[in-house]
XYZ file of C-alpha atoms in Angstrom:
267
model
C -196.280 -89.328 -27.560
C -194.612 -90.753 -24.463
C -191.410 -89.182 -24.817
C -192.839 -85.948 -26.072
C -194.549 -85.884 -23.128
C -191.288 -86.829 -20.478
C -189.293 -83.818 -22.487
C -191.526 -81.593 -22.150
C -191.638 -82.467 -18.172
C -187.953 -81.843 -18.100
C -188.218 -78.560 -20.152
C -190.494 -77.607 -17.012
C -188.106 -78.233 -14.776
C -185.567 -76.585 -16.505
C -187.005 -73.022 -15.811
C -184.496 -71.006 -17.546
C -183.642 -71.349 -20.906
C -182.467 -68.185 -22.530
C -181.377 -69.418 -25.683
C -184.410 -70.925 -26.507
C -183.398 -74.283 -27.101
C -186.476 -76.098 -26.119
C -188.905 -73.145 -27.141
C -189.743 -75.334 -30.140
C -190.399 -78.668 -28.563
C -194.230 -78.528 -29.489
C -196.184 -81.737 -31.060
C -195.666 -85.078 -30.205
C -193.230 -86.474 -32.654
C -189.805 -85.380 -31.347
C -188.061 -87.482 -34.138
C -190.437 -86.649 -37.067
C -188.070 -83.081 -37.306
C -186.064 -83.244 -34.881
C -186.598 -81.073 -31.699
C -183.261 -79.479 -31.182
C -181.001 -81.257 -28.923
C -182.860 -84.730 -29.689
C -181.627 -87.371 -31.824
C -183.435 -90.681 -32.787
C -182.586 -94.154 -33.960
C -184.824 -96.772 -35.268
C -188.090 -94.592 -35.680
C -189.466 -92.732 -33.263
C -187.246 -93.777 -30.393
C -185.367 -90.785 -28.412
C -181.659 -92.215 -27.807
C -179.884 -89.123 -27.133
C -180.474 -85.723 -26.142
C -177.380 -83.354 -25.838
C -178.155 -79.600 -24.816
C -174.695 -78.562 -23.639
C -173.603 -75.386 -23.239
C -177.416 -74.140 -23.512
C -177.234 -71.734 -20.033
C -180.019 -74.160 -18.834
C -181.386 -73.192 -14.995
C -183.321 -75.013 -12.688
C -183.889 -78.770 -11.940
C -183.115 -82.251 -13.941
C -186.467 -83.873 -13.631
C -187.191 -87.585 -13.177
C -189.418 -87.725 -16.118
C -185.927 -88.287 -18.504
C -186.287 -91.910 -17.053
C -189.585 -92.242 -19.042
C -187.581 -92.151 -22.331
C -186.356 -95.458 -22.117
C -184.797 -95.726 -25.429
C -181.895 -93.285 -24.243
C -178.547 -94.270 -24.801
C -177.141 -90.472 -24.028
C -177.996 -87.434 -21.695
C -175.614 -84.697 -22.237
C -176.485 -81.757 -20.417
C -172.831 -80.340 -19.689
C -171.821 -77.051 -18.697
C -174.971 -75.425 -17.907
C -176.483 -73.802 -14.576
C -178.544 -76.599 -13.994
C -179.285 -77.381 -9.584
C -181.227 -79.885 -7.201
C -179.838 -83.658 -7.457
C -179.223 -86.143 -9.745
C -182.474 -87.997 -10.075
C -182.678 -91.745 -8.675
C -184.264 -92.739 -11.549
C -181.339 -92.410 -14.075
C -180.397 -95.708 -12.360
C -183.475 -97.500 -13.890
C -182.927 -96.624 -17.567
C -182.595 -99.966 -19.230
C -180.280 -98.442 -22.102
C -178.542 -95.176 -21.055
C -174.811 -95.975 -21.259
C -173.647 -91.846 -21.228
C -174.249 -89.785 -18.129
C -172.523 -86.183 -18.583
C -173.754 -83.548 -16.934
C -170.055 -81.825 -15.528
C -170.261 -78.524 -15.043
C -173.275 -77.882 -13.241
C -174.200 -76.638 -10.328
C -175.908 -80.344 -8.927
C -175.835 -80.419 -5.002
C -177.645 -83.333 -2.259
C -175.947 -86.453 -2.770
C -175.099 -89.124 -5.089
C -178.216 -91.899 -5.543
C -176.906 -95.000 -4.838
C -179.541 -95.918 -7.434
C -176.875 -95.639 -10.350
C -175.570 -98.617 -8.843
C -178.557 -100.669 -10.292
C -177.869 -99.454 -14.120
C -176.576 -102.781 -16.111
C -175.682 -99.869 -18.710
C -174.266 -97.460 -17.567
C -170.652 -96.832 -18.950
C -169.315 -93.526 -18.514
C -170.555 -91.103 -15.365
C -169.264 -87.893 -15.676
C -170.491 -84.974 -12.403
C -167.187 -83.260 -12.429
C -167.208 -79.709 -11.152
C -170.325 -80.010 -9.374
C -171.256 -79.279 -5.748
C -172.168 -83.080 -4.975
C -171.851 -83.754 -1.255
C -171.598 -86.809 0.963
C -170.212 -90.318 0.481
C -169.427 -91.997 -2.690
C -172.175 -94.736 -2.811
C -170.782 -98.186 -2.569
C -173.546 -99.221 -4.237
C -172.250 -98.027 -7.495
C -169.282 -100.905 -7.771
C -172.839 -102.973 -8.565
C -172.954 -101.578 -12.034
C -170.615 -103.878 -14.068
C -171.016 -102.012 -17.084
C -168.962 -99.082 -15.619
C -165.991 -97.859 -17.436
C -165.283 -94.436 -16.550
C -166.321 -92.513 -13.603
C -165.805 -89.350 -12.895
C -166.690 -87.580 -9.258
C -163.478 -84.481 -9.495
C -164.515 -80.946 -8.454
C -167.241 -81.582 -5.925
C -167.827 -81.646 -2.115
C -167.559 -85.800 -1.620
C -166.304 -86.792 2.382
C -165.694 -89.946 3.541
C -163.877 -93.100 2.238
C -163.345 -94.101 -1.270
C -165.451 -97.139 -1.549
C -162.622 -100.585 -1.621
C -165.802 -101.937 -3.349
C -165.061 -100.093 -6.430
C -162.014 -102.603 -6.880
C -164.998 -104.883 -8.216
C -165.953 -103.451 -11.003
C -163.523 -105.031 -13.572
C -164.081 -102.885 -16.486
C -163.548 -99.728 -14.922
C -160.689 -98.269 -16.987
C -160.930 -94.433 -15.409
C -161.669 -93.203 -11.962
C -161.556 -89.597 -11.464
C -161.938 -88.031 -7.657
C -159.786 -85.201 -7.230
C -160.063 -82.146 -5.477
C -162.791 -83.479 -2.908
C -162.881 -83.916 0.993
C -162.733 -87.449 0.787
C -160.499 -88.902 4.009
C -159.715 -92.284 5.078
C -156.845 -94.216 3.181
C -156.241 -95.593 -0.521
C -157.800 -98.879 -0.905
C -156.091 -101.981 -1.308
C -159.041 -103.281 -3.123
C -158.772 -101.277 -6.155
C -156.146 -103.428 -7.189
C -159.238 -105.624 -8.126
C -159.817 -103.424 -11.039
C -157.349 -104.485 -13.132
C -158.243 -102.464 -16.405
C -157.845 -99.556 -14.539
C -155.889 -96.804 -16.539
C -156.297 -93.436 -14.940
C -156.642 -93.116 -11.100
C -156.890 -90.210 -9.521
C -157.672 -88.648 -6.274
C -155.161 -85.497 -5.790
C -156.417 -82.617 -3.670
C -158.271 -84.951 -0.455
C -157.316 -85.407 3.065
C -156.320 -88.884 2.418
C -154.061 -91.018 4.771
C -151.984 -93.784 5.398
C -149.762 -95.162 2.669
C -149.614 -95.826 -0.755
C -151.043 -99.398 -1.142
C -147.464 -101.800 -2.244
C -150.060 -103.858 -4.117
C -151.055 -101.364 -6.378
C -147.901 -102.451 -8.180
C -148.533 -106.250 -9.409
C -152.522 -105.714 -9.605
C -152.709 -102.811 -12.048
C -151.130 -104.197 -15.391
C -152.745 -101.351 -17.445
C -152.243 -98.307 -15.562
C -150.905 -95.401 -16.922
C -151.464 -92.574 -14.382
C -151.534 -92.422 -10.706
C -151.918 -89.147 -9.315
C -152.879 -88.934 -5.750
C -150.776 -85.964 -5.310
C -151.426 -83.269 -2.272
C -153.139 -85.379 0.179
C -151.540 -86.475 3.593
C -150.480 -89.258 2.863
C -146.274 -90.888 4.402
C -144.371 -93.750 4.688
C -142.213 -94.787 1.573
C -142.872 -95.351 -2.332
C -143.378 -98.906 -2.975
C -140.942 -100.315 -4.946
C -143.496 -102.641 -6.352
C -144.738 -99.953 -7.816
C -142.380 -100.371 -10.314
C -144.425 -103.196 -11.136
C -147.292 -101.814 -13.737
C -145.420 -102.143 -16.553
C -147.377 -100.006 -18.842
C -147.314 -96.659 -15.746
C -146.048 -93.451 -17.667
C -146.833 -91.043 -14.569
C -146.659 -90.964 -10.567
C -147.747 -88.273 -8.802
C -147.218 -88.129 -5.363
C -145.837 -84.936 -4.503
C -147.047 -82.133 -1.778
C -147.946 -85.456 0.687
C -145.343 -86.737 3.661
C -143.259 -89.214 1.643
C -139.777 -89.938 2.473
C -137.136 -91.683 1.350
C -135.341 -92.200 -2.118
C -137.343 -93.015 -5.347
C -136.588 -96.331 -5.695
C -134.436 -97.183 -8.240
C -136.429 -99.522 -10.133
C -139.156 -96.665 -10.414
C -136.582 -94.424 -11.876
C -135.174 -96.800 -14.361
C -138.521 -96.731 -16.379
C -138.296 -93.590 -17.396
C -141.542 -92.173 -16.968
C -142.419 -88.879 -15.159
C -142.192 -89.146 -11.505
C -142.564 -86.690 -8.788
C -142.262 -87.505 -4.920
C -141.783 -84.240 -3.241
């Protein structure tokens, strides 16, 4: 009855629904037949509700933290506003955060920095303003985060560099200033990093090169950022694209960057 209960709180706060996706959320066994949008594992416990792509309005409340069995929230591309509730940080099991392509504003809770579950964080194409919590490098189970499309200023944590399973980090097209972080080079799974589309500054870091041995991407393209391109960057052996154009680089490529044959673009 408990999580019957914290749905139907968040089908409050979710004041427009105009498909009628939660119309039928009546009773108080969500798993007996499944409400729509609500799956179950191991009896009656809610572990994932997905109503993407619903044309959902209105707020996210805190009452999803009540369902403490979730594993997954998936409320993607919808029209849903306020903040992203503090208490998503407390869920014991909630590994999947998506809710890109909303229209979530106020600022990120450094709360999700306390989640020892949390995996993948996806707010992309949001209107999320402010900084970029440091607190969130405290969440060890974080693989993939991604922060692109929103209104983030400030620094890019270097704190994130701690989190040694991160294996994505996505912050493009922000207002994020300040300069790339040495640090990150602490995050050695790192595959995809990205932060095109900023006001960032200074140079690109020359130990990027021998810290990231699984990186594939770097795009920090159309920022404002000079100097020269590291050689070392030559370095990550398993790097298939560099993008650093539309910044105030000079100089040659270096030639050990260009005999790796990967995609490259400077200017």
């Amino acid at each position: 009855k408990r999580h019957a209960d914290a749905l139907r709180q968040v089908r409050a706060a979710l004041v427009s629904d105009p498909n009628r996706a939660m119309a039928w959320w009546e009773g108080d066994e969500p798993c007996k037949s499944p409400w729509v949008g609500v799956r179950c594992e191991q009896g009656n416990s809610v572990t994932h509700l997905d109503l993407s792509q619903r044309s959902l309005g209105g707020d996210l409340s805190p009452a999803i933290a009540e369902i403490e069995s979730l594993v997954e929230l998936n409320l993607s591309n919808n029209y849903i506003s306020g903040q992203v509730p503090a208490a998503l940080g407390a869920m014991p099991r909630l590994q999947v955060l998506n809710l890109h392509g909303n229209r979530l504003g106020g600022t990120l809770p450094p709360e999700l920095g306390d989640s020892t579950s949390l995996r993948f964080i996806g707010l992309q194409h949001n209107l999320v303003e402010g900084t970029i919590p440091r607190e969130l490098a405290l969440s060890a189970a974080l693989s993939s985060l991604d922060l692109t499309s929103n209104r983030l200023t400030g620094a890019i944590p270097p704190e994130l560099g701690n989190i040694t399973g991160l294996r994505e980090l996505h912050l493009g097209r922000n207002r994020l200033s300040g300069t790339l972080p040495r640090e990150l080079a602490g995050a050695i799974h790192l595959q995809y990093l990205r932060a095109q589309g900023n006001m960032l500054e200074g140079t690109v870091p020359d130990n990027w090169g021998s810290g990231f041995y699984q990186m594939l991407v770097v795009d920090v393209s159309r920022n404002f950022l000079h100097g020269d391109v590291p050689a070392a960057l030559a370095l990550m052996p398993a790097l298939r694209e560099l993008w650093l154009n539309h910044n105030q680089i000079y100089g040659t490529t270096p030639a050990a960057l260009l005999a790796k044959n990967i995609d490259v673009l400077v200017r």
